[in-house]
Amino acid sequence: MSNSSFFISELRSHFPILNQTVNDFPLVYLDNAATTQKPLAVVDAISHYYLNDNANVHRASHQLSNRATTSFEAVRTAVQQFINAKSSKEIIWTKGTTEGINLLANVLASQLQRGDQVIISAMEHHANIVPWQMLVKSHGIVLKVIPLSADCCLDLEAYQALLNEKTKLVSITHISNALGVINPVKEIIKLAHQVDAQVIIDGAQAVAHLTVDVQDLDCDYYVFSAHKLFAPTGVGVLYGKQDLLEKLPPWQGGGEMIKSVSFKETTYNELPFKFEAGTPNIAGVIGLGAALDFIKGYDHERLKAHEQSLLHFTEKALSAIPEVTLFCAGVKKSGAISFTIKGESAADIAMLLDAQGIAVRSGSHCAMPLMSELNCNGTVRVSFAIYNTLEEAQRFIEALKKLLQMLQ
Ligand code: PMP
């Protein structure tokens, strides 16, 4: 066994779910952009918390609550370090990327006036489209969209032409979930700041594949979901620059987000609690901490190189199949590849792959406007994670070729 396959097989052994057959074939899980599998350490951390420490956080002065609070808050610091935020006060817990963007749209609305402009892109997930469309209706903001260029990237010239003194916000995905394309967010942020617009980066697809440094990017806000990073569902992170978060009103009201409540006047808690009304997903946050510890145990550059080799192999093999139309071939990508098959529906291809034990995603990938821009109803998306192997990528290609022969 080569050094590199030993490395991946050791890593993979932490994900027992991958060791199963589906439709009598060994499972090949290539739907990681939808959600990743969880290593044993994450499952163990959650069960350890429920078996030993379960109590509400921040509220009581008994042992269990203290233990739960200590573990819970340690994860906030771990996330701060993971994305290189300046302070743990800048890390707000949410349910996921969707909630993070909705939270921002709701609280930033207080700073927007009728006619102010918000810019998104043609590559956005519905979670980064619909909350802004709601503000178009409720606050009269104007929503502008950066189109795709001929080479399947964001058209940066068109973006620059959209920016003006009316632009208050730019909200862009770091990596497209449907195409895998990596956007030049650092440049996008720099250009937005030249007109004093704030920038939100949707990092849902990026955190598991890139090294994210929010200070280096200089983004104002960064959101992601824990479940795409080997951690549980129902937990997400909203990063915001402290001075900006301080100026924003709270979103939901309730316990935890207040300093004092009376029928005359209620005062709000400080950061990060101001944005965290109600009991949080304590077990989920603790699971995220275990996922971050797990990833830290591996050489990040080596993991990225491994994922890139899977992507390159698959893209090259797909481009050699005459029936395949690849989207954004050759463009800098991470995590995912999208394609269609001439004359076949994406859903049928995904179903026939599943019959051979291969899990991929088909459809619009919650990016219907992007599908219209690409002139298709949906694509087949294969998406990789650190535990996928070259043998799995080869099996996927063989299974695809086999089903194409069958369909002839
Ligand atoms: N944005 C992007 C780019 C995504 O890939 C996803 C998940 N597919 C989301 C937002 C929404 O994430 P969640 O459903 O975890 O809130």
Coordinates of C-alpha atoms and ligand atoms in Angstrom, one line a residue, residues 96-98 125 127 173 175 177 202 204-205 225 227-228, ligand 1:
G96 CA -26.7 26.6 9.8
T97 CA -25.8 28.7 6.7
T98 CA -29.5 29.3 5.9
H125 CA -27.8 28.8 -3.4
A127 CA -30.4 30.4 0.9
T173 CA -20.7 32.2 -2.2
I175 CA -17.5 27.9 -3.6
N177 CA -22.4 24.2 -4.4
D202 CA -21.4 32.0 2.2
A204 CA -21.1 26.4 3.3
Q205 CA -19.0 24.6 0.7
S225 CA -22.9 24.9 8.4
H227 CA -22.8 19.4 8.9
K228 CA -20.7 20.0 5.8
Ligands
PMP1 N1 -25.2 27.9 0.7 C1 -24.5 26.9 0.1 C2 -23.4 27.3 -0.9 C3 -24.8 25.5 0.3 O1 -24.1 24.6 -0.3 C4 -25.8 25.2 1.2 C5 -26.2 23.8 1.5 N2 -26.4 23.0 0.3 C6 -26.5 26.3 1.9 C7 -26.1 27.6 1.6 C8 -27.5 26.0 2.9 O2 -27.0 25.3 4.0 P1 -27.9 24.7 5.1 O3 -28.9 23.9 4.4 O4 -26.9 23.8 5.9 O5 -28.4 25.8 5.9

